[in-house]
XYZ file of C-alpha atoms in Angstrom:
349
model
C 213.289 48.666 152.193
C 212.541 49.497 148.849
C 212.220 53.503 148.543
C 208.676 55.189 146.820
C 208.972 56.373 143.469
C 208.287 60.468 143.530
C 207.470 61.414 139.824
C 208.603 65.874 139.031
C 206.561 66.566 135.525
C 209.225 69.710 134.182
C 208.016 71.387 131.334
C 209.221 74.797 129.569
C 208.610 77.647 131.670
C 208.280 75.521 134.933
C 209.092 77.886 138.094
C 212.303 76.611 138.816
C 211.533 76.332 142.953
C 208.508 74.886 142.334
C 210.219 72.023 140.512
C 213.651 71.557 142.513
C 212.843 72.559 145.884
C 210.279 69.631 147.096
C 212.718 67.703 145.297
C 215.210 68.721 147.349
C 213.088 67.503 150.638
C 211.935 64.096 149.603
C 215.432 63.444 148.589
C 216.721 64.305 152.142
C 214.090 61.915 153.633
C 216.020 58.870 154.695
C 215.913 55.805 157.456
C 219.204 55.105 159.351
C 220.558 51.368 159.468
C 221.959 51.802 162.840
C 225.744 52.347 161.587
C 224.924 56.159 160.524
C 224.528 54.842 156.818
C 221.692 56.617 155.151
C 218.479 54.586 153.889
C 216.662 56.858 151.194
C 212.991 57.137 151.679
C 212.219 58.087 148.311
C 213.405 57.359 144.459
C 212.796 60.740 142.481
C 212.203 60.648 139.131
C 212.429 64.040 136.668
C 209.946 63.750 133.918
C 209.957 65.792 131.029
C 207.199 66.118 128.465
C 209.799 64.927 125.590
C 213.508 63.911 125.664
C 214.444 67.452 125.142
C 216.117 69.873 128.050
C 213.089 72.337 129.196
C 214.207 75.846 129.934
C 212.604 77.140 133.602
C 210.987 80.607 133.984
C 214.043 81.748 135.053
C 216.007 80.835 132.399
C 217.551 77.626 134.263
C 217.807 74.595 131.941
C 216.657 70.617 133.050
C 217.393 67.483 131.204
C 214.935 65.176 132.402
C 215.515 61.075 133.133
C 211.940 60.203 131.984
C 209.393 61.233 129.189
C 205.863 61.140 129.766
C 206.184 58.024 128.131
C 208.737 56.423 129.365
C 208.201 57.179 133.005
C 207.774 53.737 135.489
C 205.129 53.044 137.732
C 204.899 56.324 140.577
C 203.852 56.238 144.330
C 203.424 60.150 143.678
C 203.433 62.799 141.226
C 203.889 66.308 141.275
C 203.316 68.953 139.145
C 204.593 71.925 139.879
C 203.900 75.183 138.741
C 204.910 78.053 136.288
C 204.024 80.104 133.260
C 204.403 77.424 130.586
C 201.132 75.611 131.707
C 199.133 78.243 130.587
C 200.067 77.130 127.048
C 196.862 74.904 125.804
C 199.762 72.161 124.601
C 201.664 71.980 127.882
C 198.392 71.565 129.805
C 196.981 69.275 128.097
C 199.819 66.660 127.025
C 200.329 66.889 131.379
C 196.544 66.606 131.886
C 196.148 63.433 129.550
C 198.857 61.807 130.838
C 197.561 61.689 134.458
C 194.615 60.759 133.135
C 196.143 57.511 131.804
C 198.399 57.099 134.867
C 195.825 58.311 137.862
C 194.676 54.817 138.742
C 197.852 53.644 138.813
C 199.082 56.218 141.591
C 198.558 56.620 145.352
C 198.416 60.358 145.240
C 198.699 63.443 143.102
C 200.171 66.900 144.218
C 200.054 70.494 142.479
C 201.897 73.277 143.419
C 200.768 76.796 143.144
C 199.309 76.995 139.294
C 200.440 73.258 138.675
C 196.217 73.298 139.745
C 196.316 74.170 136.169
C 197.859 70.796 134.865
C 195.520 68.643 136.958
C 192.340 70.655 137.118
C 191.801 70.163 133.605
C 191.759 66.424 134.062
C 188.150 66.548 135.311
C 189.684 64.787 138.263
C 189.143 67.642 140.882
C 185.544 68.102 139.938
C 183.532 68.617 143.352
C 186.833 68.679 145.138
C 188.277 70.873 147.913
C 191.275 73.065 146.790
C 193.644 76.252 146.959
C 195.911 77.460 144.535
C 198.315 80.943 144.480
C 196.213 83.833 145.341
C 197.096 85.833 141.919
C 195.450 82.967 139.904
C 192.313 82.265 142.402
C 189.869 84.533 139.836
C 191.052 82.622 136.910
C 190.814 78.925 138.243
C 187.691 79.013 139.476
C 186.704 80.777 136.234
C 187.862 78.354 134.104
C 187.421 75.414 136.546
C 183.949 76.421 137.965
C 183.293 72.628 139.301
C 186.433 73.290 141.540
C 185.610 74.276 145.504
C 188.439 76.785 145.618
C 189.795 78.303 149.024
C 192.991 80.525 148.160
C 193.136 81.325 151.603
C 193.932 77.934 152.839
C 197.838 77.237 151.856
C 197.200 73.364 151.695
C 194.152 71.565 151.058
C 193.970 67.624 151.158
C 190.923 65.798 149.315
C 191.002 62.178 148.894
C 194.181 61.521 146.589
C 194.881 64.756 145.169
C 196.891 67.776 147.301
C 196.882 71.433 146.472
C 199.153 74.263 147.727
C 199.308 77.936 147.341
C 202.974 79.101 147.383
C 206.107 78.168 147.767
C 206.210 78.051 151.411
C 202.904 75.911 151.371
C 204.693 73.634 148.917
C 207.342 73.016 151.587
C 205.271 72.160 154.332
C 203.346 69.833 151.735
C 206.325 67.759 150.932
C 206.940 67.348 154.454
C 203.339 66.293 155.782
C 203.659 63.942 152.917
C 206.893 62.363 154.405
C 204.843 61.972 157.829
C 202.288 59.834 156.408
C 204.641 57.592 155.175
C 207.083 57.421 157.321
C 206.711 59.422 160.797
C 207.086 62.610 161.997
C 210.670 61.914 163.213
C 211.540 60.891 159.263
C 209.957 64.426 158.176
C 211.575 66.192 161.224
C 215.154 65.218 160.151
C 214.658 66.137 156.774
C 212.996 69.628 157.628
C 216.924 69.808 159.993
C 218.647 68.791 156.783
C 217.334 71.174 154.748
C 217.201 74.056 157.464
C 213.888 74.982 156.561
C 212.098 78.052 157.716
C 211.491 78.095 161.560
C 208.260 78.104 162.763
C 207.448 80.935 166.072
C 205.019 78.512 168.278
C 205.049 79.619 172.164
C 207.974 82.165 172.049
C 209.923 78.979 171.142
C 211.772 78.398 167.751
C 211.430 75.253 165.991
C 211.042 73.266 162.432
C 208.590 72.785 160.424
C 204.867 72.527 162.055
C 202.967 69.139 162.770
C 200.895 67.765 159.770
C 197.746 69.480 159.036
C 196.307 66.443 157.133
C 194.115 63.926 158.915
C 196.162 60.854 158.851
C 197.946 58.214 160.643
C 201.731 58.841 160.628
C 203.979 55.668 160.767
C 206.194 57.197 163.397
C 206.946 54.197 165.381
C 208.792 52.760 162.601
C 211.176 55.736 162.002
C 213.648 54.183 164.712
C 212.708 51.042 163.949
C 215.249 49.908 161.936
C 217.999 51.289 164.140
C 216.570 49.333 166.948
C 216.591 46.192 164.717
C 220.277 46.416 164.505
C 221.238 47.104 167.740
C 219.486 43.812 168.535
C 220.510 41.399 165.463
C 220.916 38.103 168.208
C 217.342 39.316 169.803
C 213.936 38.278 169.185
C 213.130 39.828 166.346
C 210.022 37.910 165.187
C 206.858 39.872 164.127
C 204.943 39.647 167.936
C 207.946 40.743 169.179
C 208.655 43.675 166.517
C 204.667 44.622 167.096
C 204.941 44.921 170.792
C 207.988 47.223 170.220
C 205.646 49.309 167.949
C 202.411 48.816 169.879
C 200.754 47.234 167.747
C 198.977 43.920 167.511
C 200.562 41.607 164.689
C 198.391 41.606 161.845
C 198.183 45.485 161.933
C 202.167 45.335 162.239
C 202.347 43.010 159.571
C 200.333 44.830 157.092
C 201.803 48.531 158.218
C 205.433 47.134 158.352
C 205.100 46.069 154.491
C 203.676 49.043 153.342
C 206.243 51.402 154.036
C 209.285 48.902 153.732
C 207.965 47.219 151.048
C 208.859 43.595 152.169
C 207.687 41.462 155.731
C 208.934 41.868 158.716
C 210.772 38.627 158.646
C 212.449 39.188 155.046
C 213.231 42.694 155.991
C 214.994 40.987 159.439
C 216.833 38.001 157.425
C 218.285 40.602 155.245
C 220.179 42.918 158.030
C 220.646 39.886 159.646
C 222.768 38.206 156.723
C 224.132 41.393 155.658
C 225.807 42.078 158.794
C 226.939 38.484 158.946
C 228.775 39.391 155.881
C 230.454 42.154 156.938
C 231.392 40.745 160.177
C 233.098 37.665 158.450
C 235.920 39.916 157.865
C 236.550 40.461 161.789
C 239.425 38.702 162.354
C 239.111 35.380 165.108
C 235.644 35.130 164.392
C 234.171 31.270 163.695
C 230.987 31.018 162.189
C 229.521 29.945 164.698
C 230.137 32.805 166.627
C 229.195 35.284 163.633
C 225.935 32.870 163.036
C 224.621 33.910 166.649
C 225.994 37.223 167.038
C 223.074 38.102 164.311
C 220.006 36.116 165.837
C 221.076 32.743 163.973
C 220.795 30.125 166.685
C 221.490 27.164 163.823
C 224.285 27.504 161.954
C 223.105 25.661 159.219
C 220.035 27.151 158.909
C 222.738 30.622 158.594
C 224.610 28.764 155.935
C 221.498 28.106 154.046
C 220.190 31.475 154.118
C 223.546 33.055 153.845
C 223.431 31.008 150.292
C 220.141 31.844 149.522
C 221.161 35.426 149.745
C 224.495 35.797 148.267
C 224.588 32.813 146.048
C 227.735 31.518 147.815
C 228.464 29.444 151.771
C 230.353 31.648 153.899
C 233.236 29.572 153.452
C 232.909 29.897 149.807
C 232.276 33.608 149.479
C 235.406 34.459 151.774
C 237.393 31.822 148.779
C 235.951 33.644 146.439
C 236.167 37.148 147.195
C 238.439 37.596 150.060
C 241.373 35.066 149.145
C 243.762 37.565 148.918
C 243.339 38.969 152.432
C 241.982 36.058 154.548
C 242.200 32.879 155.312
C 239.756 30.492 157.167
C 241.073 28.177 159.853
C 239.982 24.794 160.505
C 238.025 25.696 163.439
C 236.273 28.204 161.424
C 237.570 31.297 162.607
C 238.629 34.123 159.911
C 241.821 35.524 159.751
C 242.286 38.959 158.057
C 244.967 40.651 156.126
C 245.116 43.966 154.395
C 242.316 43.926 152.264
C 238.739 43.490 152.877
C 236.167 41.333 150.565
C 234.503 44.579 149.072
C 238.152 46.121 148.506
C 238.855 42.628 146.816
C 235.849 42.703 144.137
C 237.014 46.485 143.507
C 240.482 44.426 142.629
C 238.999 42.109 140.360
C 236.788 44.791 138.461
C 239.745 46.326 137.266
C-alpha cells in the first residue's frame, strides 16, 4: 500500500495546535498486516514558506522538510491557522501557491483562520464555509463572495473543508481518515490519540460518526489482516470482492484507490514477503513454503520470488543467510543463529 501524501503549510506565527495536532492524527492512522506490524495510512509532509525555522504563536520553533517550492505532489493540504496570516506576505505567498498546486490535489483543508490563506485564492467563491467565531465579521467582510456559517464547526463543499476551532479541526482530520479508509481506520486512531469522548445515550465513546456525505471504505480496514491469515486461500479479486461485498469491477477500482496498487499485486507482494520470512523456519522445503502462501506451482513461486527480490530462493538464502543456514538437498532450510535480515545488518558494517 503506498500511504497519501498529507501536505502542513507552517508559517511564522502559525497556532502551534493548529499545525501539530491533526498532524498528530493522520500520523496515528495505520492498517495492520496481520502480525501486529503497523501499515501507515498517511506520509506527512511539513512545508514551510522558505528553508528557514518559523517561530509559532506561542513561541515554539519548526524546521520544515519542504518549501513551497520544493514540496512533491499532495493527496491533501492543510493550512492551518494563526496570527501570521494576517500579514498581506504570508497570505498571499500561501494563497498563490495553492493556486498553482489546486488542480493537482484531491482536497484542501483550513483550520480556524487558515480560511484566510485559501479564501483569498478566489477558490471558495460561492462556496459553503465556517471559520472561528472571533473572525466570522472579518471574513465575510473581506471575503463577501464566501457563504459563511460560523455556527457550523465543519463545513464540506466539493474539495475544499473548513473548520471552526480546534476541536472541529479534530473531528475533521478524522472524518477525513473515514473516507479513505473506514471508520474502523479513524476509530483506532481517535483510541490512539485518546481524543475527547463524545456523551451519546448516557454512553461514553470516541469520536462521533462522519458528518460528511460520503462513502467510507470500511470494509477494507480488516482487509489486509484477513489477507494474511489466508496467504494459501483464494485470494483472487471475485473472491476478495465477495469478502467485501462488492461486485469486481467496483472492488477493483476501490481496492486501488486506497492501496494504491491491484488487488493481485497487492496479494503477490504479502504473499512473497511472507515466503521470505518463512524461509528462515527451520525444516521447511520450498515446496512446502511455496503453498503455505497460496503458491500452488513452485516455479511459478521461484519466478515471482525473483521478480521481487532479484534473487531464487535458493540464491537469496546463499546470499544473505550463508552464515546461519544451510539448504538441504531436498530443499528444506536449516537455521542457525542468525537470521537473513540480522545477516545484511552484518555485512553493512
Amino acid at each position: 500500500m503506498s500511504p497519501k501524501w498529507i501536505g502542513f503549510v507552517g508559517f511564522e506565527g502559525v497556532t502551534a495546535s493548529n499545525f501539530v495536532v491533526p498532524a498528530d492524527i493522520f500520523a496515528a492512522a495505520a492498517l495492520d498486516d496481520g502480525y501486529r506490524n503497523r501499515i501507515p495510512c498517511y506520509q506527512i509532509c511539513t512545508i514551510g514558506l522558505n528553508p528557514e525555522p518559523f517561530r509559532a504563536g506561542s513561541g515554539m520553533i519548526f524546521k520544515a522538510q519542504e518549501t513551497l517550492q520544493t514540496a512533491p505532489d499532495l493527496d491533501t493540504v492543510v493550512i492551518p491557522g494563526g496570527k501570521g496570516l494576517h500579514q498581506p506576505e504570508i497570505s498571499e505567498k500561501i494563497s498563490d501557491w495553492i493556486v498553482e498546486r489546486a488542480n493537482r490535489m484531491r482536497r484542501i483543508a483550513a483550520i480556524c483562520t487558515g480560511i484566510y490563506g485559501l479564501a483569498s485564492t478566489g477558490l471558495l467563491d460561492g462556496r459553503e464555509v465556517t471559520t472561528h467565531w472571533r473572525f466570522a465579521n472579518d471574513v465575510a467582510r473581506r471575503f463577501p463572495k464566501l457563504r459563511l456559517d460560523h455556527k457550523r464547526p465543519l463545513v464540506k463543499d466539493g474539495p475544499f473543508y473548513t473548520s471552526s476551532s480546534l476541536t472541529a479541526a479534530i473531528d475533521l482530520s478524522l472524518d477525513l481518515i473515514e473516507e479513505d479508509y473506514g471508520r474502523h481506520i479513524a476509530l483506532s486512531a481517535a483510541q490512539e490519540l485518546g481524543t475527547p469522548l463524545t456523551h451519546r445515550n448516557g454512553q461514553h465513546e470516541f469520536w462521533k460518526p462522519c458528518i460528511f456525505d460520503s462513502q467510507p471504505t470500511d470494509r477494507f480496514a480488516e482487509l489486509v489482516a484477513w489477507i494474511m491469515r489466508n496467504l494459501n486461500g483464494d485470494l483472487s479479486v471475485n473472491a476478495l470482492a465477495r469478502r467485501a461485498c462488492m461486485s469486481p469491477s467496483h472492488f477493483n477500482r476501490a481496492f486501488k484507490s486506497v492501496f494504491g496498487s491491484t488487488p493481485a499485486d497487492f496479494v503477490e507482494n504479502l504473499r512473497l514477503n511472507e515466503a521470505r520470512r518463512r524461509l528462515s523456519v527451520p525444516k521447511r522445503t520450498l515446496d512446502t513454503i511455496a503453498a503455505s502462501v497460496g503458491f500452488s506451482d513452485r516455479d511459478a513461486f521461484r519466478r515471482a520470488f525473483e521478480r521481487r527480490f532479484g534473487a531464487k530462493p535458493r540464491n537469496y538464502l546463499s546470499k544473505f543467510g550463508s552464515a546461519s543456514m544451510a539448504i538441504h538437498s531436498n530443499g528444506e532450510v536449516a537455521a542457525g543463529s542468525q537470521t537473513p535480515e540480522e545477516c545484511l545488518a552484518h555485512e553493512s558494517h
